[in-house]
């Protein structure tokens, strides 16, 4: 009996501290949305929000924000205390994603895809480590997946193999 009471007590303390983290967030939901939109270069009246939630991850209060603008979907994770962007992701949304292309007609190679990703991240090849680039077919479209690290930040890109367009990217501090 004492053991189950102790376990229940510890679990209730976790709930209380989690609730306390929510209440103690230093930035508001609106401020978190503004940080995300400013980083994405989007005006508030152009964004269609689909998710704005506060959560606690590993003891850190954060906001998870998702919105659309034009044909792009943006995902942001923002520290609820500091307003620092923990991670963000940008994805092109195509309504007709059936691009059937054979791999021997590609307009690019691994080196070109890597250059596009590094240029977008404003980094040079000698500044990154664990660089990996490979070609795959996703939703009938040939893409290059490019992944690399700079210090403790992970970068992931999906690049259209035919056009060189960045279809999706994610940058996350680990």
Short mmCIF file of C-alpha atoms in Angstrom, two decimals:
data_model
loop_
_atom_site.label_atom_id
_atom_site.label_comp_id
_atom_site.label_asym_id
_atom_site.label_seq_id
_atom_site.Cartn_x
_atom_site.Cartn_y
_atom_site.Cartn_z
CA UNK A 1 0.00 0.00 0.00
CA UNK A 2 2.75 2.44 0.92
CA UNK A 3 4.59 1.64 -2.32
CA UNK A 4 1.57 2.41 -4.55
CA UNK A 5 0.89 5.61 -2.60
CA UNK A 6 4.52 6.67 -3.14
CA UNK A 7 4.28 5.96 -6.90
CA UNK A 8 1.02 7.93 -7.15
CA UNK A 9 2.62 10.80 -5.25
CA UNK A 10 5.64 10.89 -7.60
CA UNK A 11 3.38 10.80 -10.68
CA UNK A 12 1.26 13.66 -9.34
CA UNK A 13 4.41 15.70 -8.74
CA UNK A 14 5.36 15.18 -12.39
CA UNK A 15 1.93 16.44 -13.45
CA UNK A 16 2.23 19.48 -11.18
CA UNK A 17 5.69 20.39 -12.52
CA UNK A 18 4.55 19.89 -16.12
CA UNK A 19 1.57 22.17 -15.50
CA UNK A 20 3.92 24.66 -13.83
CA UNK A 21 6.15 24.65 -16.95
CA UNK A 22 3.10 25.56 -19.08
CA UNK A 23 2.15 28.39 -16.76
CA UNK A 24 5.71 29.74 -16.59
CA UNK A 25 6.36 30.07 -20.33
CA UNK A 26 7.93 33.47 -20.89
CA UNK A 27 6.61 34.00 -24.40
CA UNK A 28 2.98 33.82 -25.46
CA UNK A 29 1.46 31.71 -28.19
CA UNK A 30 1.10 34.83 -30.35
CA UNK A 31 4.76 35.73 -29.85
CA UNK A 32 5.79 32.18 -30.82
CA UNK A 33 3.67 32.41 -33.99
CA UNK A 34 5.26 35.78 -34.80
CA UNK A 35 8.78 34.35 -34.34
CA UNK A 36 7.99 31.50 -36.74
CA UNK A 37 6.40 33.74 -39.37
CA UNK A 38 9.23 36.27 -39.21
CA UNK A 39 11.82 33.52 -39.64
CA UNK A 40 9.87 32.10 -42.60
CA UNK A 41 9.45 35.57 -44.13
CA UNK A 42 5.64 35.26 -44.06
CA UNK A 43 3.12 37.99 -43.26
CA UNK A 44 0.50 37.05 -40.64
CA UNK A 45 -2.43 37.54 -43.01
CA UNK A 46 -0.88 35.05 -45.49
CA UNK A 47 -0.42 32.20 -43.00
CA UNK A 48 -3.02 29.50 -42.46
CA UNK A 49 -2.25 27.92 -39.08
CA UNK A 50 -3.06 24.24 -38.66
CA UNK A 51 -1.34 23.58 -35.31
CA UNK A 52 -0.25 25.76 -32.42
CA UNK A 53 0.41 23.75 -29.27
CA UNK A 54 2.50 24.11 -26.17
CA UNK A 55 4.31 21.00 -25.00
CA UNK A 56 7.11 19.96 -22.65
CA UNK A 57 9.92 17.91 -24.20
CA UNK A 58 12.73 16.68 -21.94
CA UNK A 59 11.73 19.23 -19.31
CA UNK A 60 11.80 22.13 -21.79
CA UNK A 61 8.60 24.05 -22.49
CA UNK A 62 8.15 24.57 -26.21
CA UNK A 63 5.64 25.56 -28.86
CA UNK A 64 4.92 23.35 -31.86
CA UNK A 65 3.64 25.48 -34.73
CA UNK A 66 2.54 24.39 -38.21
CA UNK A 67 1.16 26.61 -40.96
CA UNK A 68 0.68 26.84 -44.71
CA UNK A 69 1.47 29.70 -47.02
CA UNK A 70 1.16 29.46 -50.80
CA UNK A 71 2.26 25.92 -51.64
CA UNK A 72 4.52 25.55 -48.61
CA UNK A 73 4.05 23.91 -45.22
CA UNK A 74 6.13 25.21 -42.32
CA UNK A 75 6.79 23.36 -39.03
CA UNK A 76 8.50 25.12 -36.14
CA UNK A 77 9.52 24.13 -32.63
CA UNK A 78 10.19 27.17 -30.45
CA UNK A 79 11.53 27.30 -26.90
CA UNK A 80 8.68 28.76 -24.80
CA UNK A 81 11.07 30.47 -22.39
CA UNK A 82 13.65 32.04 -24.67
CA UNK A 83 11.83 32.24 -28.02
CA UNK A 84 14.77 30.44 -29.66
CA UNK A 85 13.90 28.30 -32.67
CA UNK A 86 14.77 24.73 -31.69
CA UNK A 87 13.93 23.25 -35.08
CA UNK A 88 12.15 24.12 -38.28
CA UNK A 89 11.03 22.38 -41.42
CA UNK A 90 9.78 23.69 -44.74
CA UNK A 91 8.04 21.50 -47.28
CA UNK A 92 6.68 22.21 -50.75
CA UNK A 93 3.15 20.88 -51.15
CA UNK A 94 2.39 19.76 -54.69
CA UNK A 95 -1.12 18.93 -55.73
CA UNK A 96 0.00 16.76 -58.65
CA UNK A 97 2.91 14.81 -57.26
CA UNK A 98 2.96 12.08 -59.90
CA UNK A 99 6.20 12.77 -61.70
CA UNK A 100 7.30 9.58 -63.42
CA UNK A 101 10.90 9.98 -64.49
CA UNK A 102 13.54 7.39 -65.18
CA UNK A 103 16.78 7.68 -63.26
CA UNK A 104 18.96 7.90 -66.40
CA UNK A 105 17.32 11.22 -67.42
CA UNK A 106 18.20 13.14 -64.25
CA UNK A 107 19.32 16.73 -64.68
CA UNK A 108 21.54 16.57 -61.58
CA UNK A 109 23.92 14.37 -59.68
CA UNK A 110 24.81 13.93 -55.99
CA UNK A 111 27.40 16.72 -56.13
CA UNK A 112 24.93 19.28 -57.54
CA UNK A 113 22.25 18.32 -54.99
CA UNK A 114 24.80 18.68 -52.19
CA UNK A 115 25.83 22.12 -53.48
CA UNK A 116 22.18 23.27 -53.54
CA UNK A 117 21.62 22.17 -49.92
CA UNK A 118 24.87 23.68 -48.65
CA UNK A 119 24.19 26.97 -50.45
CA UNK A 120 20.70 27.12 -48.91
CA UNK A 121 22.17 26.47 -45.44
CA UNK A 122 24.82 29.13 -46.12
CA UNK A 123 27.58 26.62 -45.36
CA UNK A 124 30.67 25.36 -47.17
CA UNK A 125 31.56 21.73 -47.68
CA UNK A 126 34.50 21.99 -45.24
CA UNK A 127 32.21 23.34 -42.47
CA UNK A 128 30.02 20.24 -42.23
CA UNK A 129 30.48 16.61 -41.24
CA UNK A 130 28.56 13.34 -41.65
CA UNK A 131 27.49 14.47 -45.14
CA UNK A 132 25.29 11.94 -46.91
CA UNK A 133 23.54 12.32 -50.26
CA UNK A 134 21.53 9.66 -52.06
CA UNK A 135 18.90 9.44 -54.75
CA UNK A 136 15.52 7.81 -54.23
CA UNK A 137 12.00 7.72 -55.65
CA UNK A 138 9.35 9.29 -53.42
CA UNK A 139 5.70 9.52 -54.52
CA UNK A 140 6.77 8.72 -58.08
CA UNK A 141 9.29 11.58 -58.11
CA UNK A 142 13.06 11.18 -58.20
CA UNK A 143 14.65 13.15 -55.38
CA UNK A 144 17.98 13.55 -53.68
CA UNK A 145 18.08 13.30 -49.89
CA UNK A 146 20.94 15.33 -48.46
CA UNK A 147 21.82 15.17 -44.76
CA UNK A 148 24.70 16.76 -42.85
CA UNK A 149 25.71 18.19 -39.49
CA UNK A 150 27.28 21.50 -38.45
CA UNK A 151 28.35 21.30 -34.81
CA UNK A 152 25.19 20.12 -32.98
CA UNK A 153 22.74 21.07 -35.72
CA UNK A 154 21.33 18.53 -38.16
CA UNK A 155 20.29 19.58 -41.69
CA UNK A 156 18.06 17.46 -43.92
CA UNK A 157 17.01 18.31 -47.48
CA UNK A 158 14.87 16.75 -50.20
CA UNK A 159 15.72 18.13 -53.64
CA UNK A 160 13.90 17.42 -56.90
CA UNK A 161 16.38 15.51 -59.07
CA UNK A 162 15.00 17.00 -62.30
CA UNK A 163 14.68 20.67 -61.40
CA UNK A 164 16.96 21.19 -58.40
CA UNK A 165 14.03 22.66 -56.42
CA UNK A 166 14.23 22.23 -52.65
CA UNK A 167 11.08 20.31 -51.85
CA UNK A 168 11.62 20.06 -48.11
CA UNK A 169 14.22 20.99 -45.54
CA UNK A 170 14.56 20.59 -41.81
CA UNK A 171 17.10 22.15 -39.47
CA UNK A 172 17.18 20.90 -35.91
CA UNK A 173 19.43 21.61 -32.95
CA UNK A 174 20.23 18.41 -31.06
#
